[in-house]
Coordinates of C-alpha atoms and ligand atoms in Angstrom, one line a residue:
Chain T
M21 CA -19.8 -7.3 28.3
L22 CA -20.9 -6.0 24.7
E23 CA -24.6 -3.8 24.7
I24 CA -25.4 -2.4 21.3
T25 CA -28.5 -0.6 21.8
G26 CA -31.3 0.7 19.1
L27 CA -28.3 1.1 16.9
T28 CA -28.8 2.8 13.1
H29 CA -26.8 3.9 10.7
S30 CA -26.7 4.9 7.1
Y31 CA -24.5 5.4 4.4
G32 CA -24.4 8.8 2.1
P33 CA -25.2 12.5 2.3
A34 CA -27.5 13.6 4.6
G35 CA -31.0 13.8 2.5
R36 CA -30.1 10.9 0.3
A37 CA -29.0 8.8 2.9
R38 CA -29.2 5.1 2.0
P39 CA -29.9 3.0 5.3
A40 CA -27.7 0.2 6.4
L41 CA -29.1 -0.8 9.8
R42 CA -32.2 -0.1 11.4
D43 CA -32.5 -0.4 15.3
I44 CA -30.0 -3.0 16.5
S45 CA -30.2 -4.0 19.6
L46 CA -28.2 -7.0 21.5
A47 CA -26.3 -7.5 24.1
V48 CA -23.2 -10.1 24.2
A49 CA -21.8 -11.9 27.2
G50 CA -18.3 -11.9 28.3
G51 CA -16.7 -15.0 26.3
E52 CA -19.2 -15.3 24.3
L53 CA -19.4 -16.3 20.6
V54 CA -22.3 -14.6 18.8
S55 CA -22.8 -15.6 14.7
I56 CA -24.3 -13.5 12.9
V57 CA -26.0 -14.4 9.9
G58 CA -28.1 -12.4 6.9
P59 CA -28.3 -11.7 3.2
S60 CA -25.8 -9.8 1.5
G61 CA -25.7 -6.1 1.5
C62 CA -27.9 -6.0 5.2
G63 CA -25.6 -4.5 7.0
K64 CA -23.6 -6.9 8.7
S65 CA -20.0 -5.7 7.8
T66 CA -21.3 -1.8 8.8
L67 CA -22.3 -3.6 12.5
L68 CA -19.1 -4.6 12.9
R69 CA -17.5 -1.6 11.9
C70 CA -19.8 0.3 14.6
V71 CA -18.6 -2.4 17.0
A72 CA -14.9 -1.8 15.9
G73 CA -15.3 2.0 16.5
L74 CA -14.4 2.6 13.0
I75 CA -17.8 4.4 12.2
R76 CA -19.6 6.5 14.1
P77 CA -23.2 5.2 13.6
A78 CA -25.8 7.4 13.2
A79 CA -27.9 6.8 16.4
G80 CA -28.1 4.2 19.1
T81 CA -25.3 3.2 21.7
I82 CA -22.8 0.8 21.6
T83 CA -21.2 0.3 25.3
L84 CA -18.4 -2.1 25.7
G85 CA -17.5 -3.3 29.1
G86 CA -20.2 -0.6 30.8
S87 CA -17.8 2.2 28.6
P88 CA -19.4 4.1 25.6
V89 CA -17.2 2.9 22.9
E90 CA -16.1 6.7 20.9
R91 CA -12.7 5.1 19.4
V92 CA -11.6 1.7 18.4
P93 CA -11.6 0.1 22.1
D94 CA -8.7 -1.7 23.2
G95 CA -8.2 -5.2 23.5
L96 CA -9.8 -5.6 19.8
A97 CA -8.9 -7.2 16.8
V98 CA -10.3 -7.4 13.5
V99 CA -10.5 -10.2 10.3
F100 CA -11.8 -8.0 7.7
Q101 CA -14.0 -9.5 5.0
D102 CA -11.4 -7.8 2.4
Y103 CA -8.6 -9.7 4.5
S104 CA -5.9 -9.8 1.0
R105 CA -6.6 -5.3 0.9
S106 CA -5.7 -5.8 5.1
L107 CA -2.4 -7.1 4.6
L108 CA 0.2 -4.6 3.7
P109 CA 2.2 -5.9 0.4
W110 CA 5.9 -4.7 1.4
L111 CA 5.9 -6.8 4.7
T112 CA 6.7 -10.1 5.1
V113 CA 3.6 -12.3 6.5
A114 CA 5.3 -12.8 9.9
D115 CA 5.7 -8.6 9.9
N116 CA 2.7 -8.7 9.3
V117 CA 1.7 -10.6 11.7
A118 CA 3.7 -9.2 14.5
L119 CA 2.9 -5.6 13.3
P120 CA -0.2 -5.4 15.6
L121 CA 2.1 -6.5 19.1
R122 CA 3.9 -3.4 19.0
R123 CA 0.7 -1.3 19.5
K124 CA 0.3 0.4 22.6
R125 CA -1.3 -1.4 25.4
G126 CA -3.4 1.4 27.0
S127 CA -4.9 -0.2 30.2
A128 CA -3.0 -3.6 30.0
P129 CA -3.6 -6.0 33.4
A130 CA -0.9 -5.1 35.6
A131 CA 0.3 -8.8 36.4
A132 CA 0.9 -9.7 32.8
G133 CA 1.9 -6.1 32.0
E134 CA 4.5 -5.3 35.0
A135 CA 6.6 -8.1 33.9
D136 CA 6.9 -6.9 30.4
R137 CA 7.7 -3.7 31.2
T138 CA 10.1 -4.0 33.7
A139 CA 12.1 -6.4 30.9
G140 CA 12.7 -3.1 29.1
P141 CA 14.9 -3.9 26.2
A142 CA 13.5 -3.4 23.0
R143 CA 15.7 -6.5 22.5
A144 CA 13.5 -8.3 24.0
G145 CA 10.0 -7.3 22.9
R146 CA 10.9 -7.5 19.3
R147 CA 12.5 -11.1 19.8
A148 CA 8.9 -12.3 21.7
R149 CA 6.6 -10.6 18.4
R150 CA 8.7 -12.7 16.5
E151 CA 8.2 -16.2 18.5
A152 CA 4.3 -15.0 18.8
A153 CA 4.1 -14.7 14.8
R154 CA 5.6 -17.7 14.1
A155 CA 3.1 -19.3 17.1
A156 CA 0.3 -17.6 15.4
L157 CA 1.3 -19.1 11.9
A158 CA 1.6 -22.1 13.4
T159 CA -1.8 -22.5 14.6
V160 CA -3.4 -21.9 11.0
G161 CA -1.3 -24.2 9.7
L162 CA 1.6 -21.5 7.8
T163 CA 4.6 -22.5 9.3
S164 CA 6.7 -22.0 6.7
E165 CA 4.9 -19.1 4.9
G166 CA 6.7 -16.8 7.1
G167 CA 9.7 -15.2 4.7
R168 CA 6.7 -15.3 1.9
Y169 CA 5.2 -11.7 1.0
P170 CA 0.7 -11.5 1.2
W171 CA 0.7 -11.6 -2.6
Q172 CA 2.9 -14.7 -3.0
L173 CA 0.2 -16.6 -1.0
S174 CA -3.6 -18.2 -2.6
G175 CA -6.6 -16.6 -1.2
G176 CA -7.1 -18.6 1.2
M177 CA -3.5 -18.9 2.8
Q178 CA -3.6 -15.0 3.0
Q179 CA -7.1 -15.2 5.2
R180 CA -5.5 -17.5 7.3
V181 CA -2.6 -15.0 7.3
A182 CA -5.2 -11.9 8.6
I183 CA -6.7 -14.2 11.3
A184 CA -3.2 -15.6 12.7
R185 CA -2.7 -11.9 12.8
A186 CA -5.8 -11.3 14.8
L187 CA -5.5 -14.2 17.0
A188 CA -1.4 -12.9 17.7
C189 CA -2.5 -10.3 19.7
D190 CA -4.7 -11.5 21.7
P191 CA -7.8 -9.6 21.6
V192 CA -10.7 -9.3 24.5
L193 CA -12.8 -8.5 21.5
L194 CA -12.4 -10.8 17.8
L195 CA -14.6 -9.6 15.1
M196 CA -14.4 -12.1 12.0
D197 CA -16.1 -10.7 8.5
E198 CA -17.0 -14.2 7.1
P199 CA -13.3 -15.3 7.7
F200 CA -13.0 -18.8 6.7
G201 CA -15.3 -17.7 2.7
S202 CA -11.6 -18.7 1.0
V203 CA -10.9 -22.0 2.0
D204 CA -10.9 -25.2 1.4
A205 CA -14.0 -27.2 3.1
Q206 CA -11.4 -29.3 5.8
T207 CA -9.8 -25.8 6.2
R208 CA -12.4 -24.7 7.2
E209 CA -13.1 -27.1 9.4
D210 CA -9.8 -26.4 11.4
L211 CA -9.8 -22.9 11.6
E212 CA -13.4 -23.5 12.9
D213 CA -12.3 -25.5 15.4
L214 CA -9.2 -23.2 15.9
V215 CA -11.8 -20.5 16.8
L216 CA -13.7 -22.5 18.7
T217 CA -10.2 -23.9 20.9
V218 CA -9.1 -20.5 21.2
R219 CA -12.2 -19.2 22.9
G220 CA -12.0 -22.0 25.0
Q221 CA -8.8 -21.4 26.0
R222 CA -8.5 -17.4 26.3
D223 CA -11.5 -15.3 28.0
I224 CA -12.2 -13.6 24.4
T225 CA -15.8 -12.4 23.1
I226 CA -16.2 -13.1 19.5
L227 CA -18.8 -11.6 16.9
L228 CA -18.1 -13.8 13.6
V229 CA -20.1 -13.1 10.5
T230 CA -20.6 -15.6 7.9
H231 CA -22.8 -16.7 5.3
D232 CA -22.8 -20.7 5.6
I233 CA -25.7 -21.5 7.8
D234 CA -23.9 -24.9 9.3
E235 CA -20.8 -22.9 10.2
S236 CA -23.1 -19.9 12.2
V237 CA -24.6 -23.1 14.0
Y238 CA -21.5 -25.1 14.9
V239 CA -19.6 -22.3 16.1
G240 CA -22.1 -20.2 18.0
D241 CA -23.2 -20.3 21.1
R242 CA -26.0 -17.7 19.2
V243 CA -27.0 -17.4 15.9
V244 CA -28.5 -13.7 15.4
V245 CA -30.1 -13.6 11.7
L246 CA -30.3 -10.3 10.4
T247 CA -33.3 -8.9 7.9
P248 CA -32.4 -8.1 4.6
G249 CA -31.1 -4.3 4.3
P250 CA -31.8 -2.4 6.0
G251 CA -31.1 -4.8 8.0
Q252 CA -32.5 -5.8 11.7
V253 CA -32.7 -8.1 14.1
R254 CA -34.9 -11.0 13.1
A255 CA -34.0 -13.3 15.3
D256 CA -31.6 -14.1 18.0
L257 CA -31.6 -17.9 19.1
R258 CA -29.7 -20.0 21.7
V259 CA -27.3 -22.1 19.9
S260 CA -28.0 -25.3 22.8
L261 CA -25.5 -28.1 21.6
P262 CA -22.9 -30.0 23.8
S263 CA -19.4 -28.9 24.0
P264 CA -16.5 -29.8 23.2
R265 CA -18.4 -29.7 19.7
E266 CA -17.0 -32.2 17.1
Q267 CA -17.6 -31.8 12.9
I268 CA -18.9 -34.9 12.6
T269 CA -20.6 -36.0 15.4
T270 CA -22.4 -32.4 16.2
R271 CA -23.6 -32.1 13.2
Q272 CA -25.0 -34.8 13.0
L273 CA -27.2 -34.3 16.4
P274 CA -30.9 -33.8 15.7
A275 CA -30.6 -30.2 17.6
F276 CA -28.0 -29.2 15.0
V277 CA -30.6 -30.4 12.0
Q278 CA -33.0 -28.4 13.2
L279 CA -31.9 -25.5 14.1
R280 CA -29.9 -25.5 10.6
A281 CA -32.9 -25.5 9.0
E282 CA -34.9 -23.0 11.4
V283 CA -31.9 -20.3 10.4
G284 CA -31.8 -21.4 7.2
R285 CA -35.6 -20.5 7.0
L286 CA -34.9 -16.9 8.8
V287 CA -32.1 -16.1 6.2
R288 CA -34.7 -16.8 3.4
E289 CA -37.5 -15.4 4.1
R290 CA -39.1 -12.4 2.4
E291 CA -39.2 -9.1 3.7
T292 CA -43.4 -9.2 3.7
E293 CA -43.3 -11.9 6.6
T294 CA -40.9 -9.7 9.1
G295 CA -44.1 -8.2 10.0
A296 CA -45.6 -11.4 10.9
H297 CA -42.4 -12.7 13.1
S298 CA -41.8 -11.1 16.0
E299 CA -38.7 -11.9 16.5
R300 CA -39.0 -13.4 19.6
G301 CA -41.6 -16.0 17.9
A302 CA -39.4 -17.5 15.6
A303 CA -41.3 -20.2 14.6
G304 CA -41.8 -21.6 18.2
P305 CA -39.2 -23.2 20.2
V306 CA -37.4 -26.0 18.6
P307 CA -35.8 -29.4 20.5
G308 CA -32.2 -28.0 21.2
T309 CA -32.7 -24.1 20.9
E310 CA -34.4 -21.7 22.6
A311 CA -35.4 -18.3 21.1
T312 CA -34.5 -15.9 22.5
A313 CA -35.6 -11.6 21.9
A314 CA -32.5 -9.7 20.9
N315 CA -32.4 -7.3 24.0
T316 CA -33.1 -9.7 26.7
G317 CA -30.3 -12.1 25.3
T318 CA -28.4 -12.7 28.8
G319 CA -25.9 -15.0 27.5
Q320 CA -23.9 -17.6 29.2
G321 CA -20.4 -15.9 30.5
Chain N
M19 CA 7.9 2.0 -29.4
S20 CA 10.7 4.0 -29.9
T21 CA 12.9 1.6 -31.5
A22 CA 10.8 1.0 -34.0
R23 CA 10.3 4.6 -35.1
I24 CA 14.5 4.4 -35.0
A25 CA 14.0 1.4 -37.5
R26 CA 11.9 3.2 -40.0
H27 CA 14.6 6.1 -40.7
L28 CA 17.0 3.3 -40.7
G29 CA 16.4 0.9 -43.5
P30 CA 15.5 -2.4 -43.3
A31 CA 18.6 -3.8 -41.7
A32 CA 18.0 -2.1 -38.8
R33 CA 14.2 -3.2 -38.8
Y34 CA 15.0 -6.7 -39.0
L35 CA 17.2 -5.9 -36.3
A36 CA 14.5 -3.9 -34.0
A37 CA 12.0 -7.1 -34.4
A38 CA 14.6 -9.7 -33.8
G39 CA 15.4 -7.8 -30.1
R40 CA 11.3 -7.9 -29.2
H41 CA 11.7 -11.3 -29.5
L42 CA 14.8 -11.7 -27.8
A43 CA 15.3 -12.0 -24.7
P44 CA 15.9 -8.3 -22.0
G45 CA 20.1 -8.7 -22.3
G46 CA 19.4 -9.3 -26.4
R47 CA 17.2 -6.3 -26.5
H48 CA 19.2 -3.8 -25.0
L49 CA 22.2 -5.5 -27.2
T50 CA 20.0 -4.0 -30.3
R51 CA 19.5 -0.8 -28.3
W52 CA 23.1 -0.4 -29.4
L53 CA 23.6 -1.5 -32.3
V54 CA 21.1 0.6 -33.2
I55 CA 22.8 3.6 -31.3
A56 CA 25.9 2.7 -33.1
A57 CA 24.2 2.4 -36.7
A58 CA 22.6 5.9 -36.3
A59 CA 26.2 7.3 -35.2
G60 CA 28.4 5.2 -38.5
L61 CA 25.8 7.2 -40.6
W62 CA 25.8 10.5 -38.9
E63 CA 29.6 9.9 -39.6
L64 CA 30.1 9.5 -43.1
W65 CA 27.4 12.0 -43.9
A66 CA 29.6 14.2 -41.5
R67 CA 32.9 13.9 -43.4
A68 CA 31.3 14.1 -46.4
Q69 CA 29.7 17.0 -45.6
Q70 CA 32.9 18.5 -43.6
S71 CA 30.2 21.1 -42.1
P72 CA 31.7 23.3 -39.3
F73 CA 28.6 23.0 -36.9
F74 CA 28.4 19.3 -37.8
P75 CA 31.9 17.9 -36.8
P76 CA 32.0 13.7 -37.0
P77 CA 31.0 11.7 -33.7
S78 CA 34.2 10.2 -33.8
S79 CA 36.2 13.6 -33.1
I80 CA 33.9 14.4 -31.4
L81 CA 34.2 11.4 -28.9
A82 CA 37.9 12.1 -28.7
R83 CA 37.3 15.1 -27.7
L84 CA 35.2 14.4 -24.8
Y85 CA 38.1 11.7 -23.9
H86 CA 40.8 13.8 -23.9
L87 CA 39.1 17.1 -22.6
W88 CA 37.6 15.2 -19.2
F89 CA 38.7 11.1 -18.9
A90 CA 42.4 11.2 -20.2
G91 CA 43.6 12.2 -16.6
P92 CA 46.1 9.9 -14.2
A93 CA 44.5 6.6 -12.8
A94 CA 44.8 7.8 -9.6
H95 CA 42.3 11.1 -10.2
L96 CA 40.1 8.0 -11.4
F97 CA 41.4 8.8 -15.1
L98 CA 39.5 12.5 -14.6
T99 CA 41.6 15.8 -16.1
P100 CA 41.8 19.0 -14.2
D101 CA 38.7 19.6 -16.9
A102 CA 36.5 17.4 -14.7
T103 CA 37.1 17.7 -11.9
G104 CA 37.0 21.3 -12.3
N105 CA 33.7 21.5 -14.6
L106 CA 32.1 17.9 -14.6
L107 CA 32.1 17.2 -10.8
P108 CA 31.0 20.7 -9.7
S109 CA 27.9 19.9 -11.9
L110 CA 27.0 16.8 -11.1
G111 CA 27.2 18.1 -7.0
R112 CA 25.0 21.0 -7.6
I113 CA 22.5 18.4 -9.4
L114 CA 22.9 15.5 -6.4
A115 CA 22.3 18.6 -3.7
G116 CA 19.4 20.1 -6.0
L117 CA 17.8 16.5 -5.9
A118 CA 18.4 15.8 -2.5
I119 CA 16.7 18.8 -1.4
A120 CA 13.9 18.5 -3.5
A121 CA 13.4 15.0 -2.4
V122 CA 14.2 15.1 1.3
L123 CA 11.5 18.9 1.3
G124 CA 9.0 17.5 -1.1
G125 CA 8.8 13.7 0.6
A126 CA 8.6 15.6 3.9
G127 CA 5.9 17.9 2.9
G128 CA 3.7 15.9 0.3
L129 CA 3.2 13.2 3.4
A130 CA 2.5 16.2 5.5
L131 CA 0.0 17.3 2.8
G132 CA -1.4 14.5 1.5
R133 CA -2.1 13.1 5.3
S134 CA -3.6 16.8 6.1
R135 CA -6.9 16.8 4.1
A136 CA -7.5 20.6 5.2
G137 CA -3.9 21.0 4.6
A138 CA -4.4 19.6 0.8
A139 CA -7.5 21.8 0.6
Y140 CA -6.2 25.1 1.2
L141 CA -2.9 25.1 -0.1
D142 CA -3.3 22.9 -3.3
A143 CA -5.5 25.6 -5.9
M144 CA -2.0 27.7 -4.7
L145 CA 0.8 24.9 -4.9
Q146 CA -0.5 24.2 -8.8
F147 CA -0.6 27.8 -9.5
V148 CA 3.0 28.4 -7.9
R149 CA 3.8 25.3 -10.4
A150 CA 2.6 26.2 -13.5
L151 CA 5.7 29.2 -13.6
P152 CA 8.2 27.6 -15.2
P153 CA 11.1 27.2 -12.7
V154 CA 13.8 28.4 -15.2
T155 CA 12.6 31.6 -15.1
L156 CA 13.2 32.1 -11.3
V157 CA 16.7 32.5 -12.3
P158 CA 17.2 36.1 -12.2
V159 CA 15.1 36.0 -8.8
F160 CA 17.7 33.5 -7.1
I161 CA 20.5 35.4 -9.1
A162 CA 19.5 38.7 -7.5
I163 CA 18.7 36.8 -3.9
F164 CA 21.9 34.4 -3.8
A165 CA 24.4 36.2 -6.6
L166 CA 25.6 34.3 -9.2
G167 CA 27.2 30.8 -7.8
T168 CA 26.7 27.3 -6.4
P169 CA 23.7 28.3 -3.9
M170 CA 22.3 29.8 -6.5
E171 CA 22.0 26.6 -9.0
V172 CA 21.1 24.8 -6.3
A173 CA 18.5 27.1 -5.4
T174 CA 17.3 27.0 -8.8
I175 CA 17.5 23.1 -9.2
A176 CA 15.9 22.3 -6.2
F177 CA 12.9 24.9 -6.7
G178 CA 12.4 23.2 -10.2
T179 CA 12.6 20.0 -8.8
I180 CA 10.2 19.7 -6.0
W181 CA 7.2 19.9 -7.8
P182 CA 6.4 16.4 -8.9
V183 CA 8.0 14.9 -6.0
L184 CA 5.9 16.7 -3.7
L185 CA 2.8 16.6 -5.7
N186 CA 3.1 13.3 -6.4
T187 CA 3.4 12.1 -3.1
A188 CA 0.4 14.3 -1.6
D189 CA -1.3 11.9 -3.9
G190 CA 0.2 8.6 -2.9
A191 CA -0.1 9.4 1.0
S192 CA -3.3 11.1 0.8
S193 CA -4.8 7.8 -1.3
L194 CA -4.1 5.1 1.4
D195 CA -6.4 1.9 1.0
P196 CA -9.0 2.5 3.0
V197 CA -8.6 -1.0 4.1
L198 CA -5.6 -1.0 5.1
A199 CA -6.4 2.6 7.2
D200 CA -9.0 0.5 8.9
T201 CA -6.5 -1.9 9.6
A202 CA -4.2 0.3 10.7
R203 CA -6.7 2.1 13.4
A204 CA -8.9 -1.3 14.4
F205 CA -5.2 -2.4 15.7
R206 CA -4.2 0.8 17.3
L207 CA -1.4 1.0 15.8
P208 CA 0.7 4.0 16.6
G209 CA 1.3 7.3 14.9
W210 CA 5.2 6.8 14.4
L211 CA 4.2 3.2 13.2
R212 CA 1.2 4.3 10.1
L213 CA 3.8 6.6 9.2
V214 CA 6.6 4.3 8.7
R215 CA 5.2 0.5 7.9
L216 CA 1.7 2.5 6.1
I217 CA 2.1 5.4 4.8
I218 CA 5.6 5.8 3.7
P219 CA 5.4 2.3 1.9
A220 CA 2.3 3.3 0.3
A221 CA 3.3 6.8 -0.9
L222 CA 7.1 5.7 -2.1
P223 CA 6.0 4.6 -6.1
K224 CA 4.2 7.8 -6.4
F225 CA 7.3 9.6 -4.4
F226 CA 9.3 8.1 -6.7
A227 CA 7.3 8.3 -10.6
G228 CA 7.7 11.8 -9.5
L229 CA 11.5 11.6 -8.7
R230 CA 12.2 10.3 -12.5
L231 CA 10.8 13.4 -13.9
S232 CA 12.7 15.5 -11.4
V233 CA 15.8 14.1 -12.2
S234 CA 14.9 14.9 -16.1
L235 CA 14.3 18.6 -15.0
S236 CA 17.6 18.6 -13.0
L237 CA 19.5 18.3 -16.0
I238 CA 18.0 20.9 -17.7
L239 CA 17.9 23.5 -15.1
M240 CA 22.0 23.0 -14.3
V241 CA 21.9 23.6 -17.5
F242 CA 20.0 26.4 -17.5
A243 CA 21.6 27.8 -14.7
E244 CA 25.1 27.9 -15.4
L245 CA 24.4 29.2 -18.5
A246 CA 22.9 32.1 -17.1
G247 CA 26.6 33.0 -15.9
S248 CA 29.0 30.5 -13.6
S249 CA 32.6 30.6 -13.0
N250 CA 32.6 26.4 -13.6
G251 CA 30.2 23.7 -14.7
L252 CA 29.1 22.3 -18.0
G253 CA 27.5 24.9 -18.6
Y254 CA 29.9 27.2 -18.4
E255 CA 32.0 25.0 -20.5
M256 CA 29.8 24.8 -23.3
N257 CA 28.9 28.9 -22.8
N258 CA 33.0 29.1 -23.4
A259 CA 33.3 26.5 -26.4
E260 CA 30.7 28.6 -27.9
S261 CA 32.1 31.9 -27.7
S262 CA 35.2 30.8 -29.1
F263 CA 33.7 29.2 -31.8
N264 CA 34.6 25.0 -30.8
M265 CA 31.7 23.0 -31.8
T266 CA 33.8 19.4 -31.7
S267 CA 33.8 20.7 -27.4
L268 CA 30.2 22.0 -28.1
W269 CA 28.7 18.4 -28.6
A270 CA 31.4 17.1 -26.7
A271 CA 30.0 18.7 -23.4
L272 CA 26.1 17.8 -25.3
V273 CA 27.4 14.3 -25.5
L274 CA 28.2 14.2 -22.0
I275 CA 25.1 15.9 -20.9
A276 CA 23.3 12.9 -22.7
I277 CA 25.3 10.5 -20.8
L278 CA 25.0 11.9 -17.2
G279 CA 21.4 12.1 -18.0
N280 CA 21.4 8.7 -18.3
L281 CA 23.6 7.5 -15.4
L282 CA 21.2 9.8 -13.6
N283 CA 18.1 7.8 -14.7
A284 CA 20.1 4.6 -14.3
A285 CA 20.6 5.5 -10.6
E286 CA 17.1 6.1 -10.4
L287 CA 15.4 3.2 -11.9
A288 CA 18.1 1.0 -9.7
A289 CA 17.1 2.8 -6.5
E290 CA 13.6 2.2 -7.3
H291 CA 14.0 -1.2 -8.1
K292 CA 15.4 -2.0 -5.1
L293 CA 12.7 -0.6 -2.7
L294 CA 9.9 -1.3 -4.8
A295 CA 10.3 -4.8 -5.2
W296 CA 6.7 -5.1 -3.7
H297 CA 5.0 -3.1 -5.9
R298 CA 6.2 -4.7 -8.9
N299 CA 5.4 -8.2 -8.3
A300 CA 2.0 -7.5 -6.3
R301 CA 1.3 -5.7 -9.1
Q302 CA 1.8 -8.4 -11.8
R303 CA 0.5 -11.2 -9.4
R304 CA -3.2 -8.6 -9.7
T305 CA -3.1 -8.7 -13.1
Ligands
LIG404 N1 -18.5 3.0 2.2 C1 -19.9 2.2 2.2 N2 -21.0 3.9 1.7 C2 -22.3 3.8 1.2 N3 -22.4 2.6 1.0 C3 -22.3 1.3 1.9 C4 -20.7 1.5 2.4 N4 -20.6 0.4 2.6 C5 -21.9 -0.2 3.1 N5 -22.9 0.3 2.5 C6 -24.3 0.2 2.1 O1 -24.6 -0.2 3.4 C7 -25.2 -1.6 3.0 C8 -25.0 -2.7 3.9 O2 -23.3 -2.7 3.6 P1 -22.4 -4.0 4.3 O3 -21.0 -4.0 3.5 O4 -22.7 -4.1 5.2 O5 -23.5 -5.5 4.0 P2 -23.1 -6.8 4.5 O6 -24.3 -7.2 5.0 O7 -21.8 -6.8 5.0 O8 -22.6 -7.3 3.0 P3 -22.1 -9.0 2.7 O9 -22.9 -9.7 3.5 O10 -22.3 -9.0 0.8 O11 -20.6 -8.4 2.2 C9 -25.5 -1.5 1.6 O12 -26.2 -1.2 0.9 C10 -24.0 -0.9 1.3 O13 -24.6 -0.9 -0.1
LIG405 MG1 -20.1 -7.5 5.0

């Protein structure tokens, strides 16, 4: 589905460019949820921006469904790290969520698209959009906030609006940059489960950046650990935990505990030790987990 | 604070009022402002009556003249006298026409300029150069092109007031929050939707900042263009009053222009208040 090969990117003028990503290779199968962890400034957001087609990488290729990403791909949705600045302050919450539903559908599947298009009148479209926005807000627990403005909401609520907006447009590829950073623990667990539910219901591929190691293991099919900036893939771990996952019991599984410790160790490791660890090596196989080399990651879907 | 400055000249009583005004609700502050104006007018009245100067008639006779010249008409004409419909309305019409042209062309041009990086780079130096020209100096040029009359006056007002709108809007349109720009791209919003939902709303605060400057400029330009030669309008009335040495009428025209300026400002602020509620509130929230 998504194939990243030799992705390298630097910021700044040529000559004084500062590297942000170095030689990232990653293959993600359709329907897979890949968690990306790594220290602050290692290039996680940069990686997502490259995949989204928002910046053109200095080197390397990204293909999506076989064709190279040169512009923003169809069927993409993004939850930006700067969620509060990504909401339009002059639109209500409901209008914010409904806004991307007006985008052009490049190559919509014929079956679904036909009925929409023959239905024709703009009024029906508007009502359908409003309904979809309401439904999306309901899934993030903001049913009654649709008429308010983003700046009237708390940070965590704004973050949920951004998530609702991304889910409402039924993406094929969903990029989430620390999507649960500002919400309370209870809501955070609810949102993690929401993402897992949505992923179970629709055919959707998700890249999720997080600082929370527990979370990366809990939601992920795979956990990709990046080195401190400029980011390289330090490890690409498969998460073999039973589905469906459950907040209490899954987190008690020995496999979960061990994998979490493993990811934690990999994130904390000093730069100097990078050489000692091959991506494949990653401290040997742990029961319930297997380390996969990044460029052979086949996924499961 | 201007009330404080006035208070210093008006003695302890007014100073007390101004200080009190600061602690009052907005309504109370308005009251204080009017009291200060009334006190100033009262002092002028006493001074003018004592002096009997032909150049500075007392405010009471200026206001009486203002009323008789323009607002003593029949109720059917909204109390406007023929003089008012013949002079006040044409002046107001020219201001509004000039401002409308400036707002539409300046707004649209500013959006285009702000969104096209190349356009801004090439045109900016030239625009700054042209803008440095005091707009009134073009009145002779416009007289040559349009001859005396309304088109010349409207052109003068439009040309003079377009710059603040144009340059401010361009600034606003070019400084769209990069995260919002990314959002629009990531969700593949079509171009027209980006324009009406992102670029225009984001540029609106700057547009209004420009328009506010343009409104005060428009009065200057209106008076100047009409003084240069016109067969009606407030500038024409001022010319008449001056040549017949009718100081009371001249002052009445000045007071009327001041009132007009205040009304235009208030109208602009009301429109801004209505359209930019989100801006005001979002900013309060952030600070
Ligand atoms: N627009 C930019 N211009 C210049 N440098 C940038 C820009 N964006 C990011 N960088 C640099 O690139 C590096 C990686 O940034 P990035 O935002 O991708 O990190 P991150 O892993 O998302 O960090 P965090 O976890 O703090 O969000 C950083 O060193 C940063 O300074
Ligand atoms: Mg980031």
